[in-house]
JSON list of C-alpha atoms in Angstrom, two decimals:
[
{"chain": "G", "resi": 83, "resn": "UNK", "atom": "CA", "xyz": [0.00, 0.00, 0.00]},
{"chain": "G", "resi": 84, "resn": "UNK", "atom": "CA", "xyz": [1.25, 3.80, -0.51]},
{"chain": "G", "resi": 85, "resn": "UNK", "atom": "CA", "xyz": [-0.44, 6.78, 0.69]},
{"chain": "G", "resi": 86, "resn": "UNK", "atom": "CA", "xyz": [-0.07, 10.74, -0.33]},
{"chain": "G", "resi": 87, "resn": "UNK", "atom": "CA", "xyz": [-0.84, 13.07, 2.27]},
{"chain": "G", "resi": 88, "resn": "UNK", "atom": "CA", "xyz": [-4.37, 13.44, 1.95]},
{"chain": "G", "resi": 89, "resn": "UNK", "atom": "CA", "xyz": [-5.00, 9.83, 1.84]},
{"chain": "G", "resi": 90, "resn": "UNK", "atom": "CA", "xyz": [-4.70, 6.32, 0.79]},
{"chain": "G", "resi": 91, "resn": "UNK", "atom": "CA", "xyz": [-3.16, 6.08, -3.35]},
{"chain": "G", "resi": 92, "resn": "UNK", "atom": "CA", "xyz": [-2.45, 2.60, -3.72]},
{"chain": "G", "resi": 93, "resn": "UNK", "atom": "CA", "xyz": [-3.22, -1.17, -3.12]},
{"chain": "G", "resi": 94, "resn": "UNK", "atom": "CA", "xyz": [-1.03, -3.67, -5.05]},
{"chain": "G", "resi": 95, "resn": "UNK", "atom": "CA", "xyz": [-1.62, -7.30, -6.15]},
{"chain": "G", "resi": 96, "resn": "UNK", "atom": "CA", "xyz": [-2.03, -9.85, -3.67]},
{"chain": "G", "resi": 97, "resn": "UNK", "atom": "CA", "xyz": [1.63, -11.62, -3.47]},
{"chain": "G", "resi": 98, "resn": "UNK", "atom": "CA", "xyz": [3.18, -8.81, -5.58]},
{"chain": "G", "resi": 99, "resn": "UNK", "atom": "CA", "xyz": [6.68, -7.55, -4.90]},
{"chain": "G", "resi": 100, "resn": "UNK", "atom": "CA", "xyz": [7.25, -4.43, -3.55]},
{"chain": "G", "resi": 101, "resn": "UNK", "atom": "CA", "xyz": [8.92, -3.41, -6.60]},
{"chain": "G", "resi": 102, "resn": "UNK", "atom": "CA", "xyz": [5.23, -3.02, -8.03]},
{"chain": "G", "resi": 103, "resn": "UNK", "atom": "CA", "xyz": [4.16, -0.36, -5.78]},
{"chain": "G", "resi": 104, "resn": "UNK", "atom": "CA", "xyz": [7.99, 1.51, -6.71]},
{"chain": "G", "resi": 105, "resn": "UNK", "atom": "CA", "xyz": [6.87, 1.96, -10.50]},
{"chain": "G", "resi": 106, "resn": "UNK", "atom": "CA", "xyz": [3.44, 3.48, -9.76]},
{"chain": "G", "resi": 107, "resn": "UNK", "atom": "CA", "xyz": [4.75, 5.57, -7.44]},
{"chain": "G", "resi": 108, "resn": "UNK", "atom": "CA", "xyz": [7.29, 6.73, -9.96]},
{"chain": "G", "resi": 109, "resn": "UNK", "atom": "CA", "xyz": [4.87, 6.91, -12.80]},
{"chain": "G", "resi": 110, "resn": "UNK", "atom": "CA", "xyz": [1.57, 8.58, -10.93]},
{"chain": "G", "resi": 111, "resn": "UNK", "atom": "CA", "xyz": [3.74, 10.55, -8.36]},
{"chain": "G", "resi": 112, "resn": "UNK", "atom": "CA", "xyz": [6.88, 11.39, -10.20]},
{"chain": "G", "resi": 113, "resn": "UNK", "atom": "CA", "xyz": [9.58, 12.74, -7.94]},
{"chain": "G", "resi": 114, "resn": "UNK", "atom": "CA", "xyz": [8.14, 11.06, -5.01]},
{"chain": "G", "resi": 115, "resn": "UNK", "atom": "CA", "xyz": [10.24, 9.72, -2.19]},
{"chain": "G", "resi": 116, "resn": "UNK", "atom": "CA", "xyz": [8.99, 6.59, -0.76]},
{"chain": "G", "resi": 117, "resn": "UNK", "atom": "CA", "xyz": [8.70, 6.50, 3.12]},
{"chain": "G", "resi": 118, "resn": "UNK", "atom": "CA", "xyz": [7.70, 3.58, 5.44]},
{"chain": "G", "resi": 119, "resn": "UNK", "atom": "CA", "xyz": [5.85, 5.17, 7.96]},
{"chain": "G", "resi": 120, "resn": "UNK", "atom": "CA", "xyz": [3.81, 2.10, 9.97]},
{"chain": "G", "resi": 121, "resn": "UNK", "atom": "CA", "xyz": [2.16, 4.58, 12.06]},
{"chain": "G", "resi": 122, "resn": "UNK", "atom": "CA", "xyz": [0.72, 6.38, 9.30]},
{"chain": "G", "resi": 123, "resn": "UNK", "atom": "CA", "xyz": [-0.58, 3.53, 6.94]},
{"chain": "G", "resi": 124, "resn": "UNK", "atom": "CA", "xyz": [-1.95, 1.58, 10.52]},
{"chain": "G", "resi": 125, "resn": "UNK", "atom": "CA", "xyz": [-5.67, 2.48, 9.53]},
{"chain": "G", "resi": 126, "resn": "UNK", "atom": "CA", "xyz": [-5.38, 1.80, 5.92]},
{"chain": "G", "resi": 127, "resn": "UNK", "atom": "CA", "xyz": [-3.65, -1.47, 7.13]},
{"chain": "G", "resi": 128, "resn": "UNK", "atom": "CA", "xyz": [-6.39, -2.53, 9.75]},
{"chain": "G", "resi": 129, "resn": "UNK", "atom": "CA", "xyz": [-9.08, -1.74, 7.48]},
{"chain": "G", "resi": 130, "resn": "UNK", "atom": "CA", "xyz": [-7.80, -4.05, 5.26]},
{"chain": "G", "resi": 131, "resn": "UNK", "atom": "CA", "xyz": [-7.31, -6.42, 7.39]},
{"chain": "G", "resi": 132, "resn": "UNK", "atom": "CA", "xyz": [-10.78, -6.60, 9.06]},
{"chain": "G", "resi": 133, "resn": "UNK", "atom": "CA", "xyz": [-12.21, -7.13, 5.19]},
{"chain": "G", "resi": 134, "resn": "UNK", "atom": "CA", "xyz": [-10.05, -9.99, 4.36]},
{"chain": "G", "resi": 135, "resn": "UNK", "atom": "CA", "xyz": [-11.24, -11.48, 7.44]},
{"chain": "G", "resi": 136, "resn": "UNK", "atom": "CA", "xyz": [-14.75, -10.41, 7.15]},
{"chain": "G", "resi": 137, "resn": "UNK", "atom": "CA", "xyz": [-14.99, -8.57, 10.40]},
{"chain": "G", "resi": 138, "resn": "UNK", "atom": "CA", "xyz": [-15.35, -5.52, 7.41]},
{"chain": "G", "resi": 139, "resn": "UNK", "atom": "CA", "xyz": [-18.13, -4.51, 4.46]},
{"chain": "G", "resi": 140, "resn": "UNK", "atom": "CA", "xyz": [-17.26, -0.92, 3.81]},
{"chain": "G", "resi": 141, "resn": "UNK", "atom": "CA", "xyz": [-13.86, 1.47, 3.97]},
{"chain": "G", "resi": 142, "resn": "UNK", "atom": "CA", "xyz": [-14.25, 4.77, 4.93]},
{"chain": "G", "resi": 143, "resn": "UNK", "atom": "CA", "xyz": [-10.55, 5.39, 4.63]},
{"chain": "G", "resi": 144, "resn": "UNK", "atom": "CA", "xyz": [-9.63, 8.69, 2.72]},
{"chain": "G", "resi": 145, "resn": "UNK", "atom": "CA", "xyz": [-8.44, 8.15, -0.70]},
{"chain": "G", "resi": 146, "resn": "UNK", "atom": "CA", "xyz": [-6.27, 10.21, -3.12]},
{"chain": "G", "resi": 147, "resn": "UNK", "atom": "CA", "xyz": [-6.72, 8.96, -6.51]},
{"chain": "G", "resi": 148, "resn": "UNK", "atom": "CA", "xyz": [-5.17, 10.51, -9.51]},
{"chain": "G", "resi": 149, "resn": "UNK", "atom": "CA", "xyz": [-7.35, 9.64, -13.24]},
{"chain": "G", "resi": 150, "resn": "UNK", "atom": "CA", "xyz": [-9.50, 11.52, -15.38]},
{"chain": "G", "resi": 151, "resn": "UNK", "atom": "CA", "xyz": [-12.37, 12.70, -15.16]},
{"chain": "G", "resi": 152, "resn": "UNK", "atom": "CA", "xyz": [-14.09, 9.67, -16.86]},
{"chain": "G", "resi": 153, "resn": "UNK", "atom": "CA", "xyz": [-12.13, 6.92, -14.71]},
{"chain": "G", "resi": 154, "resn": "UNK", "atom": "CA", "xyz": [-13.17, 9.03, -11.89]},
{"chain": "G", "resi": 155, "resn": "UNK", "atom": "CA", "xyz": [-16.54, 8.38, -12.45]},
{"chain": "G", "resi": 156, "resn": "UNK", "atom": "CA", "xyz": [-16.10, 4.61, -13.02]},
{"chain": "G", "resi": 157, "resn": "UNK", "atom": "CA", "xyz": [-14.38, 4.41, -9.79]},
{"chain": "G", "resi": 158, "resn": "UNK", "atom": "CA", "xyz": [-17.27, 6.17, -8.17]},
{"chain": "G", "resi": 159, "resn": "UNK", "atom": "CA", "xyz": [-19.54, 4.21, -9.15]},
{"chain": "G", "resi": 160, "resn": "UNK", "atom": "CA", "xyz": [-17.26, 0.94, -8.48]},
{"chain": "G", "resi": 161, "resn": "UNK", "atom": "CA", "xyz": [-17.65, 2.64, -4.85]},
{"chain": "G", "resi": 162, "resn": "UNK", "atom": "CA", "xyz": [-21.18, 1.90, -4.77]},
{"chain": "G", "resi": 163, "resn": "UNK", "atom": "CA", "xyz": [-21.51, -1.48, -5.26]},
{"chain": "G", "resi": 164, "resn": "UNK", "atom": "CA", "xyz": [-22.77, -3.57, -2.14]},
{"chain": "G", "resi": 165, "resn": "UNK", "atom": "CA", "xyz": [-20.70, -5.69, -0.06]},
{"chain": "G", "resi": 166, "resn": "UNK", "atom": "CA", "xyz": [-21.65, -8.92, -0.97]},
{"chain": "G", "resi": 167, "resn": "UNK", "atom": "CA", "xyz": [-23.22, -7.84, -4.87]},
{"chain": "G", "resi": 168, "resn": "UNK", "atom": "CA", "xyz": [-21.45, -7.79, -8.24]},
{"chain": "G", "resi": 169, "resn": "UNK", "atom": "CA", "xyz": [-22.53, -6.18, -11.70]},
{"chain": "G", "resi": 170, "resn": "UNK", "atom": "CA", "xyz": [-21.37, -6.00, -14.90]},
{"chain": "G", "resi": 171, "resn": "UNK", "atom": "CA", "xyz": [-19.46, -3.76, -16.74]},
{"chain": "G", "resi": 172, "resn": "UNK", "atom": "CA", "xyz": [-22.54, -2.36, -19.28]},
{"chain": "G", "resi": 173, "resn": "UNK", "atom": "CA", "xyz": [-24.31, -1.84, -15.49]},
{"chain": "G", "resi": 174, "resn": "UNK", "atom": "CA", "xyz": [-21.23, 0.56, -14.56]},
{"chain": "G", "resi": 175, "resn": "UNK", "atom": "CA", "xyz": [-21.51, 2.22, -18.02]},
{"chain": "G", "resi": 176, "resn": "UNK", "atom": "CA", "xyz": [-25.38, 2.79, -17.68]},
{"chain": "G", "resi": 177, "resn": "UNK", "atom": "CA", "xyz": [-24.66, 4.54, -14.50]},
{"chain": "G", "resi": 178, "resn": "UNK", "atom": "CA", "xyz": [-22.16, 6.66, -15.52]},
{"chain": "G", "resi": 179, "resn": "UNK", "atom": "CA", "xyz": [-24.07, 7.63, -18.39]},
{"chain": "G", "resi": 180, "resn": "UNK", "atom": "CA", "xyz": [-21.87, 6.53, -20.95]},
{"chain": "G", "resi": 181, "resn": "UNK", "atom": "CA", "xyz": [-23.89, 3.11, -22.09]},
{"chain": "G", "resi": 182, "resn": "UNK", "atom": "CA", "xyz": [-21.65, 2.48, -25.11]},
{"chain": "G", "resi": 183, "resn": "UNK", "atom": "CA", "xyz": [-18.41, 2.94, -23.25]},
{"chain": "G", "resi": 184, "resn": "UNK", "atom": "CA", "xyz": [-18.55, -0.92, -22.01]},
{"chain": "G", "resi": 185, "resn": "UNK", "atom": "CA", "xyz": [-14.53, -1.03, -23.70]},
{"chain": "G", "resi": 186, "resn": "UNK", "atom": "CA", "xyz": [-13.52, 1.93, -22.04]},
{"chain": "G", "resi": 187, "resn": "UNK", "atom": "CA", "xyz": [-15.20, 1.32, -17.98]},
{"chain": "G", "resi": 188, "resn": "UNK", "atom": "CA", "xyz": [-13.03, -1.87, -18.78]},
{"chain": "G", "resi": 189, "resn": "UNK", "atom": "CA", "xyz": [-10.01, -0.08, -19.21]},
{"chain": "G", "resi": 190, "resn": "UNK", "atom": "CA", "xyz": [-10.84, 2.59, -16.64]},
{"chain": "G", "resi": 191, "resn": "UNK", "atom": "CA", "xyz": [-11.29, -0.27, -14.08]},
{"chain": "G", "resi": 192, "resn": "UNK", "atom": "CA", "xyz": [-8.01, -2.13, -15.12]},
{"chain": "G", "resi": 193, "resn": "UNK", "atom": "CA", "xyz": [-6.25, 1.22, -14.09]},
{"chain": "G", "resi": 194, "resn": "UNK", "atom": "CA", "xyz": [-7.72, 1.10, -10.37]},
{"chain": "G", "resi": 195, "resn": "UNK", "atom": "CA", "xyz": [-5.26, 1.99, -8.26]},
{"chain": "G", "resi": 196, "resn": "UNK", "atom": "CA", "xyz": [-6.81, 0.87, -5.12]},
{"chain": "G", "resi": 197, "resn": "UNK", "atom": "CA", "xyz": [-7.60, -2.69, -5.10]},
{"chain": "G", "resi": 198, "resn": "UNK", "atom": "CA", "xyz": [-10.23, -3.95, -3.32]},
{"chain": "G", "resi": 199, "resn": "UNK", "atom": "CA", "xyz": [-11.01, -0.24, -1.45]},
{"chain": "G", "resi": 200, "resn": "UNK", "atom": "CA", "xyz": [-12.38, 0.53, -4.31]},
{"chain": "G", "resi": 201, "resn": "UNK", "atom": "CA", "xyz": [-14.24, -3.05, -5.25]},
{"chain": "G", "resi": 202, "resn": "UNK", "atom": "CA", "xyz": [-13.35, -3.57, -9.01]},
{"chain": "G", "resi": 203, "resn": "UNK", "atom": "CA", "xyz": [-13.30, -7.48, -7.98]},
{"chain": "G", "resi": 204, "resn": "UNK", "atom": "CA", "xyz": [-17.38, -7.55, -8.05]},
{"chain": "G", "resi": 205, "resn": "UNK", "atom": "CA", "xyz": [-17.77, -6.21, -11.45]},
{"chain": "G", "resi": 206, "resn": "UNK", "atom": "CA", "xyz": [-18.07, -9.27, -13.91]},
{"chain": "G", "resi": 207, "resn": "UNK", "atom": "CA", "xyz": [-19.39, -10.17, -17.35]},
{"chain": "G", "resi": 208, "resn": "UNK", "atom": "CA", "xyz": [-22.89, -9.53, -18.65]},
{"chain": "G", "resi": 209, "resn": "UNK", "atom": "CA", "xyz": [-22.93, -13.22, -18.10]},
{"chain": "G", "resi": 210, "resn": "UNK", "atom": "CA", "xyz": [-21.81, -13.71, -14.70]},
{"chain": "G", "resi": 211, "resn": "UNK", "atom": "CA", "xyz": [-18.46, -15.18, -15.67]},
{"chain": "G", "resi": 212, "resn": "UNK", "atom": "CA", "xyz": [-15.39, -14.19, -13.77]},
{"chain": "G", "resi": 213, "resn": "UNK", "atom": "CA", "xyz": [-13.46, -11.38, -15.90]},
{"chain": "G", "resi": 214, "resn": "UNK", "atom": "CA", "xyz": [-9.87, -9.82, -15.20]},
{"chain": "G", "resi": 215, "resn": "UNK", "atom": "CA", "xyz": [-8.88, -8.44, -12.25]},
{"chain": "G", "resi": 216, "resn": "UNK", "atom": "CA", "xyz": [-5.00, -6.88, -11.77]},
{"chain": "G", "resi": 217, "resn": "UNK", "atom": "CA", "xyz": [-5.09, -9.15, -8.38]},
{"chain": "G", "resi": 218, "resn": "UNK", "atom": "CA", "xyz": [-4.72, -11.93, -10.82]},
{"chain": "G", "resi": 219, "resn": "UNK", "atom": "CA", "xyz": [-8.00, -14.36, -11.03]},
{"chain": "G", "resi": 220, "resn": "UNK", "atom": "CA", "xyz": [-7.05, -16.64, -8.18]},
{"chain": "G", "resi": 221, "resn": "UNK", "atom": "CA", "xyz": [-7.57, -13.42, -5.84]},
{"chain": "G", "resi": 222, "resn": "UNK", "atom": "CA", "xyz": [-10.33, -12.08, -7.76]},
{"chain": "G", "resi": 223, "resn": "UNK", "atom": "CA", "xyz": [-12.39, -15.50, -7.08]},
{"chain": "G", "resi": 224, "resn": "UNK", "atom": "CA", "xyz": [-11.26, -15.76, -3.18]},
{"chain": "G", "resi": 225, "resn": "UNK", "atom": "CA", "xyz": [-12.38, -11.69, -2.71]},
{"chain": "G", "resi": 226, "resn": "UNK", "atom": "CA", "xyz": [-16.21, -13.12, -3.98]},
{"chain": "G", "resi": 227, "resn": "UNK", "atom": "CA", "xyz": [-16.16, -15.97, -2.03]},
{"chain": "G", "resi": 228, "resn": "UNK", "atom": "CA", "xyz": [-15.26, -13.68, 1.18]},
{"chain": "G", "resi": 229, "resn": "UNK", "atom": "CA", "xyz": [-18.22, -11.41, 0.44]},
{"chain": "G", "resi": 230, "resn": "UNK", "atom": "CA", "xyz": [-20.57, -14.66, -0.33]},
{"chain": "G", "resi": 231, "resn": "UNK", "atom": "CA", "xyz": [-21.26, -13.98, -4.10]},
{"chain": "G", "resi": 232, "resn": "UNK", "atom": "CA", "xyz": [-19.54, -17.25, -4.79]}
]
């Protein structure tokens, strides 16, 4: 996890080396100097924690996510899917307003930079299938079982 000062920025892949988080850092926050700072990232860290073991439904961390305006909106409305629900990406496009920009929510959600905070893991296809997830599919499918979807 990495966090600017007005709030959480980051969540990488389950299992994923720390080098991950070092390139977007460098590439979203250029000039940025890392810092471990346990005491600061202890809320982000025990929220976390109390989802994965299902003591948790909702974050109310703050969050400081860089995108544009459009992936904004995807990740907004990524914010208000239920605990426990998924829906599909024409759903998120309907809700943005934008129902032929299936393609692009897709691309919008692959660039979440805060996985699970922000729950891109319950959007699937039309059909119900399990679809991508940067958390690779293993992690994607364990997330859903947490919640009870699977």
């Amino acid at each position: 996890m990495a966090a600017a000062d007005d709030g959480l920025c980051y969540v990488g892949s389950p299992d994923a080396p720390f080098d991950e988080t070092e390139t977007w850092c460098k590439k979203h926050y250029p000039g940025c100097t890392l810092e471990r700072d346990d005491e600061r990232m202890a809320a982000y860290g025990r929220q976390l924690r109390d989802y994965l073991g299902g003591k948790l439904t909702w974050f109310d961390v703050p969050l400081s996510v860089r995108g544009t305006p459009f992936q904004q909106s995807v990740w907004e409305a990524l914010k208000r899917i239920p605990h426990g629900q998924t829906c599909s990406y024409s759903d998120i496009a309907l809700q943005i307003g934008k129902p032929s920009a299936v393609r692009a929510v897709g691309t919008a959600i692959g660039a979440n930079p805060v996985l699970i905070v922000v729950p891109c893991h319950r959007v699937v296809g039309k059909n119900g299938s399990l679809t991508g997830f940067r958390g690779g599919m293993k992690a994607k499918e364990q997330l859903l079982r947490l919640e009870g979807v699977l």
